[in-house]
Amino acid sequence: MTVPIRADLAGMPDYIIPRQPPGAILLNSNEGPSAPPPSVVEAITRAATESHRYPTWFSEELVSRLADRLGVPEQWIAVGCGSVSLCQQLIQAYCAPGDEVVCAWRSFEAYPVFAQVAGVAVRTVPLDAEHRHDLDAMLASITPATRVVFVCNPNNPTGTVVRSEALRRFLDKVPSDVLVVLDEAYREFITDPDVPDGVPLALERENVAVLRTFSKAYALAGVRIGYCVAPPPIAAITTKVGVPFAVSRLAQAAGLAALEHADEVRARCETVIRERERLREALLEAGHEVAYSQANFLWLPLGESSARFGEHCANNGVMVRAFGNDGVRVTVGLPEENAAFLRAAAGFGQSADVPTHTPSRSPSKSPSLPSTEEK
Ligand code: PMP
């Protein structure tokens, strides 16, 4: 007899591995477009020679360096195997069956999946007409059962942001026994001065945790390292519920080395930001609706054309990510990759098998739960 899995997990969506033709341009996972700097690769290689030893338990050296950088005490930092695992650890630490998690929708697909794994209900709150978090509606959806609220800033997959005044007002109104997780995976790509840095907000309150990652701006998605900045009780329990030694020696060494390259990281981000603006302009000129993005990707709310647009791009050698009938997310790549994407996009609607595309905003609808492709 097959051992029965938990009944409430039976309907869990499968992990979808996108078809990836050899040589395709990968603009579907919000990764950095270039390999990490050689000295970071060297640090990883050096760490590999000590692979027979377990890593340090708390990533002490990295924690100390991050604490210096961020101007927070070391007890405020928890390091994880990518910030995605920190999302899961926070849900595990704060939610029990019967509790609820609140998040925007669409937003990062891992939130509802991790809630489901923890046996926790999710209240998803539709984005507003500009594809932004609707903070008032999120507030209204908090119930006595709510334990964790995710605010993804900038939001994946739309790239839209929550600004300082609105976020402060929101934080002031969230009950103090509800944890607000400010997920800032794309923080380094923000140019809008009105988008707040979550760390000072966490320093002012007892119920705010900030998530950051080395996966995007630092081009280390493949080594898996991220961190949480939060008041010591939150940071401590986040670490406690994590898998022991999940942050490998290689990941710790990579994170440490990457922090030595602040100038290069900045320069790379600036290139991505310039390309983002150029790409957005070109798409707007071509008649697409494109959300205002402060991340390393753009959101095209293509509605029911989304899947066809995604397939069309793939057939032209460019992988992008379609999200149901809502839209398509395109990661900003190198200039030549973006040019290839623009060429592909320009051909959409011209071949006989593809209906003409009319740019339209996706209606906010009750969320379809995600396929699990958490990037
Ligand atoms: N948060 C958001 C909003 C993301 O988009 C991602 C990655 N796609 C993560 C967290 C997780 O990143 P990682 O686990 O690679 O640090």
Short mmCIF file of C-alpha atoms and ligand atoms in Angstrom, two decimals:
data_model
loop_
_atom_site.label_atom_id
_atom_site.label_comp_id
_atom_site.label_asym_id
_atom_site.label_seq_id
_atom_site.Cartn_x
_atom_site.Cartn_y
_atom_site.Cartn_z
CA MET A 1 0.00 0.00 0.00
CA THR A 2 1.22 3.48 -0.81
CA VAL A 3 1.91 5.40 2.35
CA PRO A 4 -0.72 8.15 2.37
CA ILE A 5 0.58 11.70 2.33
CA ARG A 6 -1.09 14.32 4.48
CA ALA A 7 -4.59 14.80 3.04
CA ASP A 8 -4.25 18.58 3.00
CA LEU A 9 -1.17 18.33 0.77
CA ALA A 10 -2.76 16.10 -1.85
CA GLY A 11 -3.74 19.03 -4.07
CA MET A 12 -0.40 20.77 -3.80
CA PRO A 13 0.74 22.09 -7.14
CA ASP A 14 3.64 20.34 -8.82
CA TYR A 15 6.93 22.08 -9.25
CA ILE A 16 7.05 23.15 -12.88
CA ILE A 17 10.42 22.94 -14.54
CA PRO A 18 10.29 25.26 -17.51
CA ARG A 19 11.23 23.87 -20.90
CA GLN A 20 14.62 25.38 -21.55
CA PRO A 21 15.94 24.95 -25.08
CA PRO A 22 19.74 24.79 -25.22
CA GLY A 23 21.22 28.22 -25.78
CA ALA A 24 18.02 30.01 -24.82
CA ILE A 25 18.27 33.45 -23.25
CA LEU A 26 17.12 33.11 -19.67
CA LEU A 27 14.94 36.03 -18.64
CA ASN A 28 12.56 33.94 -16.57
CA SER A 29 14.04 33.70 -13.08
CA ASN A 30 15.12 37.20 -12.00
CA GLU A 31 18.75 36.15 -11.76
CA GLY A 32 21.70 38.46 -12.19
CA PRO A 33 22.72 38.43 -15.85
CA SER A 34 26.46 37.86 -15.28
CA ALA A 35 28.59 35.45 -13.29
CA PRO A 36 29.83 36.63 -9.90
CA PRO A 37 33.21 38.44 -9.81
CA PRO A 38 36.24 36.11 -10.12
CA SER A 39 37.35 36.73 -6.54
CA VAL A 40 33.95 35.51 -5.28
CA VAL A 41 34.32 32.38 -7.39
CA GLU A 42 37.82 31.96 -5.93
CA ALA A 43 36.43 32.25 -2.40
CA ILE A 44 33.87 29.55 -3.19
CA THR A 45 36.61 27.35 -4.63
CA ARG A 46 38.78 27.84 -1.56
CA ALA A 47 35.85 26.95 0.70
CA ALA A 48 35.29 23.81 -1.38
CA THR A 49 38.69 22.49 -0.30
CA GLU A 50 37.29 22.28 3.23
CA SER A 51 34.09 20.54 2.22
CA HIS A 52 34.82 17.64 4.55
CA ARG A 53 34.08 19.98 7.50
CA TYR A 54 30.63 21.17 8.49
CA PRO A 55 30.01 24.88 8.08
CA THR A 56 29.78 27.14 11.12
CA TRP A 57 26.37 26.87 12.75
CA PHE A 58 25.36 30.52 12.77
CA SER A 59 27.46 31.84 9.86
CA GLU A 60 29.20 33.94 12.52
CA GLU A 61 31.69 35.74 10.30
CA LEU A 62 29.08 36.68 7.74
CA VAL A 63 26.67 37.77 10.47
CA SER A 64 29.37 40.00 11.94
CA ARG A 65 30.14 41.59 8.55
CA LEU A 66 26.45 42.09 7.76
CA ALA A 67 25.86 43.63 11.18
CA ASP A 68 28.65 46.15 10.49
CA ARG A 69 27.26 46.97 7.08
CA LEU A 70 23.71 47.38 8.25
CA GLY A 71 24.47 49.10 11.54
CA VAL A 72 22.58 46.56 13.63
CA PRO A 73 23.72 44.29 16.48
CA GLU A 74 24.68 40.76 15.43
CA GLN A 75 21.73 39.29 17.34
CA TRP A 76 19.48 40.97 14.80
CA ILE A 77 20.61 38.77 11.92
CA ALA A 78 19.64 35.24 10.88
CA VAL A 79 21.25 33.71 7.80
CA GLY A 80 19.40 31.18 5.68
CA CYS A 81 19.74 28.93 2.68
CA GLY A 82 18.34 31.64 0.41
CA SER A 83 15.74 34.07 1.67
CA VAL A 84 13.09 31.65 0.46
CA SER A 85 14.00 29.30 3.28
CA LEU A 86 13.74 32.20 5.71
CA CYS A 87 10.16 32.77 4.49
CA GLN A 88 9.41 29.20 5.40
CA GLN A 89 11.21 29.38 8.73
CA LEU A 90 9.24 32.49 9.72
CA ILE A 91 5.94 30.80 8.91
CA GLN A 92 7.00 27.70 10.81
CA ALA A 93 8.09 29.74 13.81
CA TYR A 94 4.98 31.89 14.05
CA CYS A 95 2.07 29.91 12.62
CA ALA A 96 0.31 26.78 13.77
CA PRO A 97 -2.62 25.00 12.08
CA GLY A 98 -5.65 27.24 12.36
CA ASP A 99 -3.59 30.41 12.06
CA GLU A 100 -3.52 32.60 8.96
CA VAL A 101 -1.01 34.29 6.74
CA VAL A 102 -1.88 37.39 4.70
CA CYS A 103 -0.14 38.33 1.47
CA ALA A 104 -0.84 40.24 -1.68
CA TRP A 105 -1.70 38.42 -4.89
CA ARG A 106 -0.01 38.16 -7.18
CA SER A 107 3.09 38.14 -5.11
CA PHE A 108 5.93 35.73 -4.42
CA GLU A 109 4.58 32.26 -5.04
CA ALA A 110 6.38 30.68 -2.12
CA TYR A 111 4.26 32.42 0.52
CA PRO A 112 1.01 30.49 -0.02
CA VAL A 113 2.89 27.27 -0.69
CA PHE A 114 4.81 27.45 2.59
CA ALA A 115 1.63 28.37 4.42
CA GLN A 116 -0.05 25.30 2.99
CA VAL A 117 2.87 23.09 3.99
CA ALA A 118 2.54 24.42 7.54
CA GLY A 119 -1.20 23.68 7.51
CA VAL A 120 -1.93 27.39 7.69
CA ALA A 121 -4.65 29.26 5.79
CA VAL A 122 -3.68 32.09 3.45
CA ARG A 123 -5.67 35.22 2.77
CA THR A 124 -4.54 36.64 -0.53
CA VAL A 125 -5.39 40.25 -1.22
CA PRO A 126 -5.61 41.35 -4.87
CA LEU A 127 -3.14 43.96 -6.04
CA ASP A 128 -4.65 47.34 -6.90
CA ALA A 129 -5.28 48.63 -10.42
CA GLU A 130 -1.62 49.69 -10.70
CA HIS A 131 -0.43 46.20 -9.71
CA ARG A 132 0.65 47.41 -6.25
CA HIS A 133 -0.07 46.06 -2.76
CA ASP A 134 -3.42 47.30 -1.55
CA LEU A 135 -2.34 47.95 2.01
CA ASP A 136 -5.77 49.06 3.21
CA ALA A 137 -7.34 45.86 1.93
CA MET A 138 -4.51 43.88 3.49
CA LEU A 139 -5.17 45.55 6.82
CA ALA A 140 -8.86 44.75 6.48
CA SER A 141 -8.06 41.10 5.88
CA ILE A 142 -6.14 40.71 9.14
CA THR A 143 -8.17 38.67 11.61
CA PRO A 144 -7.47 37.47 15.15
CA ALA A 145 -6.05 34.32 13.51
CA THR A 146 -3.47 36.25 11.46
CA ARG A 147 0.10 35.68 12.60
CA VAL A 148 2.21 36.77 9.61
CA VAL A 149 1.74 39.35 6.86
CA PHE A 150 4.11 39.45 3.89
CA VAL A 151 4.82 42.74 2.14
CA CYS A 152 7.01 42.13 -0.88
CA ASN A 153 8.77 45.38 -1.72
CA PRO A 154 9.41 45.55 -4.65
CA ASN A 155 6.78 42.98 -5.42
CA ASN A 156 7.58 39.84 -7.36
CA PRO A 157 6.26 39.47 -10.08
CA THR A 158 5.07 43.02 -10.73
CA GLY A 159 8.10 45.06 -9.60
CA THR A 160 5.81 47.64 -7.99
CA VAL A 161 6.59 49.26 -4.66
CA VAL A 162 5.08 50.37 -1.42
CA ARG A 163 6.20 53.87 -0.43
CA SER A 164 7.34 55.20 2.94
CA GLU A 165 4.28 57.00 4.19
CA ALA A 166 1.87 54.26 3.19
CA LEU A 167 4.06 51.57 4.71
CA ARG A 168 4.51 53.44 7.98
CA ARG A 169 0.77 54.02 8.21
CA PHE A 170 0.20 50.32 7.57
CA LEU A 171 2.77 49.22 10.17
CA ASP A 172 1.21 51.54 12.72
CA LYS A 173 -2.14 49.83 12.25
CA VAL A 174 -1.08 46.18 12.15
CA PRO A 175 -1.68 44.61 15.58
CA SER A 176 1.59 44.36 17.46
CA ASP A 177 1.26 40.58 17.85
CA VAL A 178 1.26 40.08 14.08
CA LEU A 179 4.63 39.71 12.37
CA VAL A 180 5.11 41.82 9.24
CA VAL A 181 7.73 40.39 6.91
CA LEU A 182 9.17 42.98 4.55
CA ASP A 183 10.60 40.91 1.73
CA GLU A 184 13.27 43.05 0.10
CA ALA A 185 14.85 40.53 -2.27
CA TYR A 186 15.14 43.23 -4.93
CA ARG A 187 16.09 46.13 -2.67
CA GLU A 188 19.32 46.95 -4.53
CA PHE A 189 17.46 47.84 -7.73
CA ILE A 190 15.37 50.59 -6.16
CA THR A 191 16.01 54.13 -7.38
CA ASP A 192 12.82 55.74 -6.10
CA PRO A 193 13.87 57.69 -2.97
CA ASP A 194 10.42 57.32 -1.51
CA VAL A 195 10.69 53.56 -1.12
CA PRO A 196 11.74 52.86 2.45
CA ASP A 197 14.65 50.76 3.62
CA GLY A 198 13.05 48.12 5.83
CA VAL A 199 15.94 47.85 8.28
CA PRO A 200 15.31 51.14 10.12
CA LEU A 201 11.62 50.22 10.23
CA ALA A 202 12.51 46.90 11.87
CA LEU A 203 14.76 48.72 14.33
CA GLU A 204 11.83 50.86 15.44
CA ARG A 205 9.36 48.03 16.02
CA GLU A 206 9.11 44.64 17.64
CA ASN A 207 7.03 42.96 14.94
CA VAL A 208 8.91 43.64 11.70
CA ALA A 209 11.36 41.30 9.96
CA VAL A 210 13.26 42.19 6.78
CA LEU A 211 14.42 39.61 4.25
CA ARG A 212 17.32 40.18 1.88
CA THR A 213 19.18 37.91 -0.49
CA PHE A 214 22.51 37.47 -2.25
CA SER A 215 20.69 35.81 -5.15
CA LYS A 216 19.82 38.84 -7.24
CA ALA A 217 22.10 41.90 -7.04
CA TYR A 218 25.04 39.76 -5.86
CA ALA A 219 24.56 37.17 -8.62
CA LEU A 220 24.69 34.24 -6.21
CA ALA A 221 21.34 32.53 -6.86
CA GLY A 222 23.13 29.21 -7.38
CA VAL A 223 24.86 29.11 -4.00
CA ARG A 224 21.75 29.84 -1.89
CA ILE A 225 22.25 32.49 0.74
CA GLY A 226 20.01 35.15 2.20
CA TYR A 227 19.40 36.82 5.54
CA CYS A 228 16.79 38.17 7.88
CA VAL A 229 17.15 41.37 9.90
CA ALA A 230 14.76 41.40 12.85
CA PRO A 231 14.57 41.98 16.59
CA PRO A 232 16.63 39.33 18.44
CA PRO A 233 13.71 37.08 19.49
CA ILE A 234 12.56 36.86 15.86
CA ALA A 235 16.07 36.33 14.49
CA ALA A 236 16.77 33.67 17.13
CA ILE A 237 13.64 31.60 16.49
CA THR A 238 14.13 31.92 12.73
CA THR A 239 17.53 30.28 13.07
CA LYS A 240 16.29 27.74 15.59
CA VAL A 241 13.60 26.29 13.32
CA GLY A 242 15.94 26.06 10.32
CA VAL A 243 17.63 22.94 9.05
CA PRO A 244 21.00 22.61 10.79
CA PHE A 245 23.96 23.44 8.55
CA ALA A 246 21.65 24.43 5.68
CA VAL A 247 23.92 27.38 4.92
CA SER A 248 26.92 25.66 3.40
CA ARG A 249 30.57 26.64 3.76
CA LEU A 250 30.50 27.60 0.11
CA ALA A 251 27.52 29.87 0.59
CA GLN A 252 29.01 31.57 3.63
CA ALA A 253 32.31 32.14 1.85
CA ALA A 254 30.51 33.47 -1.21
CA GLY A 255 28.44 35.90 0.84
CA LEU A 256 31.49 37.19 2.69
CA ALA A 257 33.49 37.66 -0.51
CA ALA A 258 30.55 39.30 -2.28
CA LEU A 259 30.29 41.91 0.45
CA GLU A 260 33.86 42.98 -0.39
CA HIS A 261 32.65 44.05 -3.83
CA ALA A 262 30.13 46.71 -2.95
CA ASP A 263 31.37 48.97 -5.77
CA GLU A 264 31.10 46.30 -8.40
CA VAL A 265 27.67 45.22 -7.16
CA ARG A 266 26.53 48.84 -7.33
CA ALA A 267 27.87 49.23 -10.85
CA ARG A 268 26.15 46.04 -11.98
CA CYS A 269 22.87 47.14 -10.44
CA GLU A 270 23.15 50.49 -12.16
CA THR A 271 23.55 48.75 -15.49
CA VAL A 272 20.48 46.63 -14.80
CA ILE A 273 18.53 49.72 -13.77
CA ARG A 274 19.51 51.58 -16.96
CA GLU A 275 18.51 48.57 -19.04
CA ARG A 276 15.24 48.25 -17.12
CA GLU A 277 14.29 51.80 -18.00
CA ARG A 278 15.37 51.38 -21.62
CA LEU A 279 13.44 48.13 -21.95
CA ARG A 280 10.34 49.61 -20.36
CA GLU A 281 10.42 52.63 -22.67
CA ALA A 282 10.75 50.37 -25.70
CA LEU A 283 7.84 48.19 -24.58
CA LEU A 284 5.64 51.18 -23.83
CA GLU A 285 6.44 52.60 -27.25
CA ALA A 286 5.47 49.28 -28.78
CA GLY A 287 2.05 49.65 -27.14
CA HIS A 288 2.42 47.34 -24.17
CA GLU A 289 1.26 48.16 -20.73
CA VAL A 290 4.23 47.76 -18.39
CA ALA A 291 4.03 48.20 -14.63
CA TYR A 292 6.31 50.75 -12.95
CA SER A 293 9.14 48.54 -11.73
CA GLN A 294 11.81 49.07 -9.13
CA ALA A 295 13.18 45.55 -9.46
CA ASN A 296 15.35 43.71 -11.99
CA PHE A 297 12.32 42.65 -14.01
CA LEU A 298 9.26 44.05 -15.76
CA TRP A 299 5.63 43.00 -15.61
CA LEU A 300 3.45 42.94 -18.69
CA PRO A 301 -0.18 42.43 -17.68
CA LEU A 302 -1.11 40.50 -20.80
CA GLY A 303 -4.15 38.78 -19.32
CA GLU A 304 -5.26 35.79 -21.35
CA SER A 305 -2.47 36.27 -23.87
CA SER A 306 0.17 35.62 -21.22
CA ALA A 307 0.81 31.95 -21.90
CA ARG A 308 0.87 32.48 -25.66
CA PHE A 309 3.25 35.38 -25.28
CA GLY A 310 5.52 33.21 -23.13
CA GLU A 311 5.45 30.39 -25.68
CA HIS A 312 6.09 32.80 -28.51
CA CYS A 313 9.17 34.18 -26.75
CA ALA A 314 10.41 30.65 -25.99
CA ASN A 315 9.97 29.71 -29.64
CA ASN A 316 12.20 32.68 -30.40
CA GLY A 317 14.87 31.58 -27.96
CA VAL A 318 13.96 33.84 -25.05
CA MET A 319 12.57 32.38 -21.83
CA VAL A 320 10.24 34.64 -19.89
CA ARG A 321 7.79 33.70 -17.15
CA ALA A 322 4.05 33.68 -17.77
CA PHE A 323 1.74 33.69 -14.73
CA GLY A 324 -1.62 32.14 -15.55
CA ASN A 325 -3.95 34.61 -17.17
CA ASP A 326 -2.43 37.55 -15.35
CA GLY A 327 0.76 38.56 -17.03
CA VAL A 328 4.32 37.91 -18.03
CA ARG A 329 7.43 38.73 -16.04
CA VAL A 330 10.60 39.50 -17.94
CA THR A 331 13.93 39.65 -16.15
CA VAL A 332 16.22 42.46 -17.26
CA GLY A 333 19.23 40.84 -18.89
CA LEU A 334 22.32 42.01 -20.72
CA PRO A 335 21.72 44.62 -23.45
CA GLU A 336 21.94 42.03 -26.23
CA GLU A 337 19.57 39.70 -24.37
CA ASN A 338 17.07 42.48 -23.89
CA ALA A 339 17.35 43.35 -27.56
CA ALA A 340 16.58 39.73 -28.45
CA PHE A 341 13.55 39.85 -26.17
CA LEU A 342 12.32 43.06 -27.79
CA ARG A 343 12.67 41.48 -31.22
CA ALA A 344 10.70 38.46 -30.04
CA ALA A 345 8.04 40.64 -28.44
CA ALA A 346 7.70 42.68 -31.62
CA GLY A 347 6.86 39.51 -33.53
CA PHE A 348 4.06 38.53 -31.15
CA GLY A 349 0.67 38.63 -32.78
CA GLN A 350 2.12 38.58 -36.27
CA SER A 351 2.17 34.85 -36.89
CA ALA A 352 -1.06 33.16 -37.92
CA ASP A 353 -1.27 30.96 -34.83
CA VAL A 354 -1.14 33.83 -32.40
CA PRO A 355 -4.09 36.17 -32.03
CA THR A 356 -3.30 39.87 -32.12
CA HIS A 357 -2.36 41.09 -28.71
CA THR A 358 -4.33 43.89 -27.17
CA PRO A 359 -2.51 45.28 -24.17
CA SER A 360 -4.87 45.20 -21.25
CA ARG A 361 -4.57 45.13 -17.51
CA SER A 362 -5.29 41.79 -15.98
CA PRO A 363 -8.46 41.93 -13.95
CA SER A 364 -7.86 41.42 -10.24
CA LYS A 365 -9.53 38.16 -9.64
CA SER A 366 -9.67 35.64 -6.93
CA PRO A 367 -6.25 34.14 -6.96
CA SER A 368 -5.52 30.88 -8.61
CA LEU A 369 -3.06 29.16 -6.37
CA PRO A 370 0.41 29.01 -7.77
CA SER A 371 2.21 26.41 -9.66
CA THR A 372 5.36 26.00 -7.66
CA GLU A 373 8.12 27.76 -9.52
CA GLU A 374 9.43 29.95 -6.79
CA LYS A 375 11.68 32.45 -8.45
N1 PMP B 1 11.62 36.79 -2.07
C1 PMP B 1 11.26 37.14 -3.29
C2 PMP B 1 10.27 38.24 -3.45
C3 PMP B 1 11.79 36.51 -4.41
O1 PMP B 1 11.40 36.87 -5.62
C4 PMP B 1 12.73 35.49 -4.22
C5 PMP B 1 13.35 34.75 -5.36
N2 PMP B 1 12.70 34.71 -6.49
C6 PMP B 1 13.08 35.16 -2.92
C7 PMP B 1 12.50 35.82 -1.87
C8 PMP B 1 14.01 34.06 -2.62
O2 PMP B 1 15.29 34.27 -3.06
P1 PMP B 1 16.45 33.34 -2.61
O3 PMP B 1 15.90 32.16 -1.89
O4 PMP B 1 17.17 32.97 -3.84
O5 PMP B 1 17.28 34.17 -1.66
#
